């Protein structure tokens, strides 16, 4: 089960829609009981569709990735939890074993591919763009995890059956309450049975957790969201500083062990797909393995948006990189087509550059040359 930054609930992070009650109202983890959600008619229908061999309407992202030759989350999780897969569990024992908790939108960055839904830092800037576009919309600082005792009590009630916790955000290391939860799990003697996963922007250094909390858990892996090198990183993940991120990751590396694993989660998008070989070479030298994650939305930053003539040149460069097979990235880029979004991409980079006093042209001169004169 995934909890979104605003408290809505999804079967997993790849699922397109949120779960709703029979009246069409979204379930909220701050309001509805866990039983209401896990025993909902919609969730039962999703399970039944899988059992009957049909694709639930919200699951198309996994099938898109599988068509590109990449093992999707569906495939990876089926392997990880195969010891649970039987009809008795699917319809009888409905307690979540795996919680993916996006703890509000509290964040210190406003990454290009992000939005106010996932970053509080984005709100003020988005309001400027809305004013230009004639849009009136409210955005909230989603700090409910810091205030909702009901939510934390609900999570605590699930501890006896939990096997895995996923913390993303916002920036999860900025939510102190989740560290309190982990310490409670340690005191209960359950930490040895639970693994933890994080996605973090590499700007935070939780030394207390590194030294005193995580060593008690079955396994901890931390994925650093790093989408480029140096000026490319700073442009995409404003206002982060490259040297600060490298320094923090270097400290994390000192704690690497068989129970503590580090990876870089590189979200492949329109800004960085051309530079993949250079990025992979750097990470190899730095000593942290890389997981390549395809950006699906927003569409105008998806690699499928790249004009076809530019895709051909990028494909050639990626094919010629022999240190890692990039066929799934190439396939994802070539097999989908949303090139009509390229004009939207150009609009967004121009006005965001203006507001942030940044320059796409100076930061990515190779892309400017690649896209020059293309037709959509």
Tab-separated table of C-alpha atoms in Angstrom:
chain	number	residue	atom	x	y	z
A	1	UNK	CA	0.000	0.000	0.000
A	2	UNK	CA	1.223	3.489	-0.870
A	3	UNK	CA	0.261	6.630	1.022
A	4	UNK	CA	0.493	9.765	-1.121
A	5	UNK	CA	1.834	13.106	0.213
A	6	UNK	CA	-1.722	14.376	0.772
A	7	UNK	CA	-2.849	11.180	2.562
A	8	UNK	CA	-4.665	9.535	-0.336
A	9	UNK	CA	-3.963	5.850	-0.885
A	10	UNK	CA	-2.878	3.706	-3.844
A	11	UNK	CA	-2.162	-0.033	-4.206
A	12	UNK	CA	1.439	0.892	-5.105
A	13	UNK	CA	3.509	3.841	-6.296
A	14	UNK	CA	3.182	2.908	-9.994
A	15	UNK	CA	-0.629	2.762	-9.927
A	16	UNK	CA	-2.227	5.648	-11.802
A	17	UNK	CA	-5.295	6.271	-9.613
A	18	UNK	CA	-6.080	6.624	-5.934
A	19	UNK	CA	-8.474	4.270	-4.131
A	20	UNK	CA	-12.032	5.561	-3.680
A	21	UNK	CA	-15.051	4.534	-1.661
A	22	UNK	CA	-18.396	3.532	-3.287
A	23	UNK	CA	-19.407	7.221	-3.386
A	24	UNK	CA	-16.326	8.148	-5.387
A	25	UNK	CA	-14.578	9.864	-2.459
A	26	UNK	CA	-10.859	9.300	-2.062
A	27	UNK	CA	-9.771	7.365	1.003
A	28	UNK	CA	-7.543	9.383	3.367
A	29	UNK	CA	-5.131	7.670	5.714
A	30	UNK	CA	-5.658	10.496	8.236
A	31	UNK	CA	-9.418	9.877	8.231
A	32	UNK	CA	-10.361	6.345	7.163
A	33	UNK	CA	-9.504	3.194	9.058
A	34	UNK	CA	-7.067	0.689	7.623
A	35	UNK	CA	-9.865	-1.887	7.452
A	36	UNK	CA	-12.023	0.427	5.319
A	37	UNK	CA	-9.191	0.784	2.821
A	38	UNK	CA	-7.853	-2.777	2.662
A	39	UNK	CA	-11.342	-4.269	2.426
A	40	UNK	CA	-12.662	-1.731	-0.084
A	41	UNK	CA	-14.616	-2.887	-3.118
A	42	UNK	CA	-12.147	-1.189	-5.472
A	43	UNK	CA	-9.131	-2.993	-4.039
A	44	UNK	CA	-10.995	-6.301	-4.235
A	45	UNK	CA	-11.790	-5.607	-7.886
A	46	UNK	CA	-8.102	-4.912	-8.621
A	47	UNK	CA	-7.122	-8.217	-7.022
A	48	UNK	CA	-9.813	-10.086	-8.960
A	49	UNK	CA	-8.622	-8.577	-12.246
A	50	UNK	CA	-5.103	-9.824	-11.605
A	51	UNK	CA	-6.350	-13.295	-10.709
A	52	UNK	CA	-8.430	-13.453	-13.887
A	53	UNK	CA	-5.464	-12.383	-16.027
A	54	UNK	CA	-6.721	-8.927	-17.022
A	55	UNK	CA	-4.875	-5.660	-16.537
A	56	UNK	CA	-6.314	-3.237	-13.962
A	57	UNK	CA	-6.804	0.159	-15.586
A	58	UNK	CA	-4.304	1.890	-13.318
A	59	UNK	CA	-1.420	-0.536	-13.947
A	60	UNK	CA	-0.351	0.475	-17.456
A	61	UNK	CA	3.002	1.943	-16.344
A	62	UNK	CA	4.347	-1.491	-15.388
A	63	UNK	CA	3.273	-3.001	-18.692
A	64	UNK	CA	4.927	-0.096	-20.558
A	65	UNK	CA	8.204	-0.836	-18.777
A	66	UNK	CA	7.926	-4.555	-19.474
A	67	UNK	CA	7.332	-3.837	-23.163
A	68	UNK	CA	10.613	-1.891	-23.183
A	69	UNK	CA	12.428	-4.935	-21.775
A	70	UNK	CA	12.782	-3.674	-18.215
A	71	UNK	CA	11.665	-5.698	-15.172
A	72	UNK	CA	8.797	-3.602	-13.803
A	73	UNK	CA	7.859	-3.062	-10.179
A	74	UNK	CA	5.109	-5.643	-10.691
A	75	UNK	CA	7.694	-8.260	-11.683
A	76	UNK	CA	10.199	-7.288	-8.978
A	77	UNK	CA	7.589	-7.338	-6.199
A	78	UNK	CA	6.124	-10.653	-7.351
A	79	UNK	CA	9.604	-12.120	-6.948
A	80	UNK	CA	10.212	-10.444	-3.586
A	81	UNK	CA	6.878	-11.490	-2.075
A	82	UNK	CA	6.317	-14.813	-3.836
A	83	UNK	CA	6.177	-16.569	-0.456
A	84	UNK	CA	2.885	-14.713	0.182
A	85	UNK	CA	1.235	-15.225	-3.188
A	86	UNK	CA	-1.789	-17.483	-2.839
A	87	UNK	CA	-5.529	-16.877	-2.919
A	88	UNK	CA	-5.887	-17.218	0.840
A	89	UNK	CA	-3.602	-14.260	1.387
A	90	UNK	CA	-5.019	-12.253	-1.493
A	91	UNK	CA	-8.602	-12.344	-0.193
A	92	UNK	CA	-8.241	-13.459	3.411
A	93	UNK	CA	-5.264	-11.917	5.193
A	94	UNK	CA	-5.456	-8.314	4.007
A	95	UNK	CA	-3.029	-6.685	6.431
A	96	UNK	CA	-0.324	-4.756	4.544
A	97	UNK	CA	3.149	-6.287	4.690
A	98	UNK	CA	4.685	-3.445	2.703
A	99	UNK	CA	3.962	0.239	3.342
A	100	UNK	CA	5.183	2.954	0.983
A	101	UNK	CA	4.857	6.179	2.981
A	102	UNK	CA	5.205	9.541	1.279
A	103	UNK	CA	5.241	11.691	4.384
A	104	UNK	CA	3.766	14.922	3.098
A	105	UNK	CA	5.455	17.338	0.724
A	106	UNK	CA	7.921	18.959	3.118
A	107	UNK	CA	11.080	19.442	1.060
A	108	UNK	CA	13.990	21.830	0.738
A	109	UNK	CA	14.290	21.540	-3.062
A	110	UNK	CA	12.128	22.415	-6.063
A	111	UNK	CA	13.336	19.958	-8.692
A	112	UNK	CA	12.435	20.612	-12.323
A	113	UNK	CA	10.514	17.341	-12.672
A	114	UNK	CA	8.602	17.874	-9.403
A	115	UNK	CA	5.521	19.874	-8.348
A	116	UNK	CA	3.780	21.351	-5.263
A	117	UNK	CA	2.196	17.937	-4.642
A	118	UNK	CA	5.610	16.528	-3.709
A	119	UNK	CA	7.544	19.632	-2.669
A	120	UNK	CA	6.474	22.482	-0.383
A	121	UNK	CA	9.342	24.525	-1.821
A	122	UNK	CA	7.536	24.537	-5.179
A	123	UNK	CA	4.364	26.249	-3.948
A	124	UNK	CA	5.374	29.930	-4.101
A	125	UNK	CA	6.948	29.523	-7.537
A	126	UNK	CA	4.015	27.588	-8.986
A	127	UNK	CA	1.672	30.395	-7.949
A	128	UNK	CA	3.668	32.767	-10.176
A	129	UNK	CA	3.195	30.490	-13.180
A	130	UNK	CA	-0.505	30.040	-12.410
A	131	UNK	CA	-0.936	33.801	-12.389
A	132	UNK	CA	0.650	34.021	-15.839
A	133	UNK	CA	-1.615	31.215	-17.107
A	134	UNK	CA	-4.743	32.680	-15.517
A	135	UNK	CA	-5.156	29.704	-13.184
A	136	UNK	CA	-6.501	29.990	-9.653
A	137	UNK	CA	-5.512	27.005	-7.556
A	138	UNK	CA	-4.657	26.449	-3.916
A	139	UNK	CA	-1.619	24.472	-2.837
A	140	UNK	CA	-1.098	23.212	0.675
A	141	UNK	CA	1.959	22.634	2.761
A	142	UNK	CA	1.247	18.982	3.450
A	143	UNK	CA	2.670	18.694	6.938
A	144	UNK	CA	-0.093	16.412	8.249
A	145	UNK	CA	2.384	13.621	9.200
A	146	UNK	CA	3.810	16.026	11.781
A	147	UNK	CA	0.355	16.619	13.264
A	148	UNK	CA	-1.726	13.462	12.799
A	149	UNK	CA	-1.518	11.154	15.799
A	150	UNK	CA	-4.160	8.941	14.167
A	151	UNK	CA	-1.866	8.234	11.221
A	152	UNK	CA	1.081	7.189	13.367
A	153	UNK	CA	-1.173	5.070	15.588
A	154	UNK	CA	-2.488	3.330	12.468
A	155	UNK	CA	1.037	2.579	11.254
A	156	UNK	CA	2.074	1.379	14.721
A	157	UNK	CA	-0.857	-1.047	14.776
A	158	UNK	CA	0.532	-2.702	11.632
A	159	UNK	CA	4.055	-3.233	13.002
A	160	UNK	CA	3.537	-6.890	14.047
A	161	UNK	CA	2.813	-7.896	10.433
A	162	UNK	CA	5.141	-5.526	8.573
A	163	UNK	CA	8.067	-6.780	6.511
A	164	UNK	CA	9.063	-3.614	4.688
A	165	UNK	CA	8.784	0.173	4.998
A	166	UNK	CA	9.359	2.567	2.130
A	167	UNK	CA	9.951	6.237	2.989
A	168	UNK	CA	9.904	8.865	0.279
A	169	UNK	CA	8.451	12.343	0.212
A	170	UNK	CA	8.949	15.243	0.056
A	171	UNK	CA	12.269	14.673	1.712
A	172	UNK	CA	11.808	11.863	4.271
A	173	UNK	CA	14.864	12.753	6.370
A	174	UNK	CA	13.155	16.074	7.203
A	175	UNK	CA	10.243	14.285	8.945
A	176	UNK	CA	11.448	13.674	12.517
A	177	UNK	CA	8.360	11.634	13.479
A	178	UNK	CA	9.350	8.752	11.237
A	179	UNK	CA	12.580	8.322	13.203
A	180	UNK	CA	10.429	8.139	16.362
A	181	UNK	CA	8.461	5.317	14.719
A	182	UNK	CA	11.639	3.431	13.890
A	183	UNK	CA	12.919	3.753	17.454
A	184	UNK	CA	9.591	2.375	18.708
A	185	UNK	CA	9.972	-0.598	16.350
A	186	UNK	CA	13.449	-1.200	17.794
A	187	UNK	CA	12.086	-1.122	21.353
A	188	UNK	CA	9.353	-3.594	20.375
A	189	UNK	CA	12.010	-6.029	19.166
A	190	UNK	CA	10.556	-6.106	15.622
A	191	UNK	CA	13.290	-4.219	13.785
A	192	UNK	CA	15.202	-7.409	12.959
A	193	UNK	CA	12.193	-8.541	10.861
A	194	UNK	CA	11.696	-5.313	8.893
A	195	UNK	CA	13.648	-3.841	5.987
A	196	UNK	CA	13.600	-0.142	5.067
A	197	UNK	CA	13.985	1.712	1.789
A	198	UNK	CA	14.517	5.449	1.315
A	199	UNK	CA	14.564	7.845	-1.597
A	200	UNK	CA	16.410	10.994	-0.568
A	201	UNK	CA	17.722	14.067	-2.367
A	202	UNK	CA	21.193	13.682	-0.772
A	203	UNK	CA	21.068	17.087	0.938
A	204	UNK	CA	20.334	15.681	4.416
A	205	UNK	CA	22.717	13.741	6.675
A	206	UNK	CA	20.846	11.832	9.452
A	207	UNK	CA	23.858	10.788	11.505
A	208	UNK	CA	21.791	9.595	14.496
A	209	UNK	CA	19.908	7.139	12.299
A	210	UNK	CA	23.106	5.999	10.589
A	211	UNK	CA	24.784	5.245	13.893
A	212	UNK	CA	21.978	4.295	16.291
A	213	UNK	CA	18.753	3.284	14.504
A	214	UNK	CA	19.296	1.611	11.142
A	215	UNK	CA	21.855	-0.979	12.362
A	216	UNK	CA	19.012	-2.639	14.318
A	217	UNK	CA	16.935	-3.344	11.198
A	218	UNK	CA	16.984	-6.409	8.972
A	219	UNK	CA	18.188	-4.405	5.981
A	220	UNK	CA	18.297	-0.743	4.955
A	221	UNK	CA	18.842	0.619	1.477
A	222	UNK	CA	19.084	4.283	0.591
A	223	UNK	CA	18.578	5.543	-2.955
A	224	UNK	CA	19.988	8.976	-3.732
A	225	UNK	CA	18.013	10.898	-6.354
A	226	UNK	CA	20.857	12.158	-8.534
A	227	UNK	CA	19.870	13.060	-12.081
A	228	UNK	CA	23.055	14.607	-13.400
A	229	UNK	CA	26.559	15.812	-12.623
A	230	UNK	CA	27.692	19.190	-11.317
A	231	UNK	CA	25.854	22.017	-13.130
A	232	UNK	CA	23.369	19.514	-14.602
A	233	UNK	CA	22.480	18.333	-11.084
A	234	UNK	CA	22.104	21.872	-9.732
A	235	UNK	CA	19.907	22.933	-12.659
A	236	UNK	CA	17.541	19.969	-12.261
A	237	UNK	CA	17.436	19.950	-8.434
A	238	UNK	CA	17.422	23.635	-7.514
A	239	UNK	CA	18.755	24.946	-5.095
A	240	UNK	CA	20.867	21.884	-4.171
A	241	UNK	CA	24.654	22.184	-4.406
A	242	UNK	CA	26.601	19.427	-6.100
A	243	UNK	CA	29.514	19.385	-3.672
A	244	UNK	CA	27.163	19.138	-0.673
A	245	UNK	CA	25.427	16.106	-2.209
A	246	UNK	CA	28.754	14.400	-2.986
A	247	UNK	CA	30.010	15.113	0.546
A	248	UNK	CA	26.879	13.616	2.141
A	249	UNK	CA	26.972	10.518	-0.054
A	250	UNK	CA	30.624	10.038	0.881
A	251	UNK	CA	29.676	9.938	4.569
A	252	UNK	CA	26.937	7.375	3.859
A	253	UNK	CA	29.524	5.207	2.074
A	254	UNK	CA	31.477	4.902	5.334
A	255	UNK	CA	28.570	2.879	6.772
A	256	UNK	CA	28.119	0.543	3.805
A	257	UNK	CA	27.707	-3.099	4.877
A	258	UNK	CA	25.876	-6.297	4.002
A	259	UNK	CA	22.828	-4.888	5.839
A	260	UNK	CA	23.149	-1.315	4.564
A	261	UNK	CA	23.113	-0.728	0.823
A	262	UNK	CA	23.451	2.462	-1.173
A	263	UNK	CA	22.309	3.169	-4.712
A	264	UNK	CA	21.849	6.146	-6.949
A	265	UNK	CA	18.373	6.366	-8.454
A	266	UNK	CA	18.867	8.156	-11.756
A	267	UNK	CA	15.537	9.272	-13.192
A	268	UNK	CA	16.032	9.227	-16.956
A	269	UNK	CA	14.351	12.242	-18.497
A	270	UNK	CA	14.640	14.737	-21.343
A	271	UNK	CA	17.456	16.604	-19.572
A	272	UNK	CA	19.829	13.726	-18.966
A	273	UNK	CA	19.253	10.780	-21.336
A	274	UNK	CA	21.921	12.105	-23.742
A	275	UNK	CA	24.488	12.270	-20.908
A	276	UNK	CA	23.884	8.758	-19.535
A	277	UNK	CA	27.334	7.401	-20.546
A	278	UNK	CA	29.161	10.225	-18.758
A	279	UNK	CA	26.977	9.833	-15.672
A	280	UNK	CA	27.482	6.066	-15.496
A	281	UNK	CA	31.234	6.495	-15.803
A	282	UNK	CA	31.231	8.941	-12.877
A	283	UNK	CA	29.147	6.691	-10.627
A	284	UNK	CA	31.431	3.746	-11.406
A	285	UNK	CA	34.412	5.773	-10.232
A	286	UNK	CA	32.519	7.088	-7.193
A	287	UNK	CA	31.634	3.580	-6.135
A	288	UNK	CA	27.828	3.559	-5.826
A	289	UNK	CA	25.746	1.408	-8.233
A	290	UNK	CA	22.984	3.019	-10.283
A	291	UNK	CA	19.333	2.143	-10.748
A	292	UNK	CA	17.814	3.695	-13.880
A	293	UNK	CA	14.262	4.887	-13.378
A	294	UNK	CA	12.120	5.968	-16.340
A	295	UNK	CA	10.273	9.247	-15.837
A	296	UNK	CA	6.634	8.798	-16.862
A	297	UNK	CA	5.168	12.166	-15.894
A	298	UNK	CA	5.066	15.052	-16.483
A	299	UNK	CA	4.908	14.073	-20.149
A	300	UNK	CA	6.859	17.111	-21.314
A	301	UNK	CA	9.953	15.866	-19.439
A	302	UNK	CA	9.470	12.221	-20.528
A	303	UNK	CA	12.091	11.003	-23.043
A	304	UNK	CA	9.264	10.091	-25.428
A	305	UNK	CA	8.789	13.851	-25.898
A	306	UNK	CA	12.148	14.187	-27.671
A	307	UNK	CA	11.723	14.863	-31.420
A	308	UNK	CA	12.448	11.836	-33.573
A	309	UNK	CA	15.521	13.265	-35.334
A	310	UNK	CA	17.129	13.918	-31.941
A	311	UNK	CA	16.113	10.455	-30.674
A	312	UNK	CA	18.090	8.886	-33.516
A	313	UNK	CA	21.274	10.677	-32.452
A	314	UNK	CA	20.745	9.850	-28.772
A	315	UNK	CA	20.072	6.210	-29.644
A	316	UNK	CA	23.350	6.023	-31.543
A	317	UNK	CA	25.301	7.415	-28.585
A	318	UNK	CA	23.674	5.015	-26.110
A	319	UNK	CA	24.171	2.002	-28.412
A	320	UNK	CA	27.867	2.822	-28.659
A	321	UNK	CA	28.276	2.816	-24.869
A	322	UNK	CA	29.565	-0.694	-24.181
A	323	UNK	CA	30.025	-0.634	-20.399
A	324	UNK	CA	26.312	-1.137	-19.701
A	325	UNK	CA	23.389	-2.366	-21.742
A	326	UNK	CA	21.024	0.575	-22.248
A	327	UNK	CA	18.585	-1.196	-24.581
A	328	UNK	CA	15.613	-0.766	-22.193
A	329	UNK	CA	16.216	2.998	-22.005
A	330	UNK	CA	16.443	3.185	-25.791
A	331	UNK	CA	13.325	1.070	-26.223
A	332	UNK	CA	11.338	3.175	-23.759
A	333	UNK	CA	12.376	6.317	-25.641
A	334	UNK	CA	11.719	4.942	-29.134
A	335	UNK	CA	8.583	2.834	-28.545
A	336	UNK	CA	6.482	5.682	-27.184
A	337	UNK	CA	5.645	8.931	-28.867
A	338	UNK	CA	4.414	12.107	-27.185
A	339	UNK	CA	6.379	14.544	-29.327
A	340	UNK	CA	3.507	17.027	-29.287
A	341	UNK	CA	4.633	17.769	-25.705
A	342	UNK	CA	7.975	19.185	-26.905
A	343	UNK	CA	6.525	22.676	-27.287
A	344	UNK	CA	5.258	22.450	-23.707
A	345	UNK	CA	8.793	21.459	-22.645
A	346	UNK	CA	10.204	24.558	-24.356
A	347	UNK	CA	7.626	26.772	-22.652
A	348	UNK	CA	8.420	25.392	-19.199
A	349	UNK	CA	12.191	25.675	-19.426
A	350	UNK	CA	12.028	29.245	-20.728
A	351	UNK	CA	9.829	30.650	-17.989
A	352	UNK	CA	11.458	28.637	-15.197
A	353	UNK	CA	14.863	29.852	-16.385
A	354	UNK	CA	13.523	33.399	-16.212
A	355	UNK	CA	12.211	33.040	-12.660
A	356	UNK	CA	15.312	31.234	-11.367
A	357	UNK	CA	17.892	33.241	-13.325
A	358	UNK	CA	19.177	30.002	-14.898
A	359	UNK	CA	19.982	29.093	-18.484
A	360	UNK	CA	19.126	25.878	-20.277
A	361	UNK	CA	21.326	26.974	-23.187
A	362	UNK	CA	24.418	27.492	-21.026
A	363	UNK	CA	23.840	24.388	-18.907
A	364	UNK	CA	23.045	21.939	-21.721
A	365	UNK	CA	24.742	23.293	-24.882
A	366	UNK	CA	24.846	19.793	-26.412
A	367	UNK	CA	21.058	19.494	-26.109
A	368	UNK	CA	20.559	22.947	-27.621
A	369	UNK	CA	22.602	21.801	-30.614
A	370	UNK	CA	20.711	18.520	-30.746
A	371	UNK	CA	17.281	20.155	-30.693
A	372	UNK	CA	18.176	23.081	-32.970
A	373	UNK	CA	15.906	23.268	-35.975
A	374	UNK	CA	13.973	20.105	-35.126
A	375	UNK	CA	10.371	19.813	-36.212
A	376	UNK	CA	7.725	18.106	-34.141
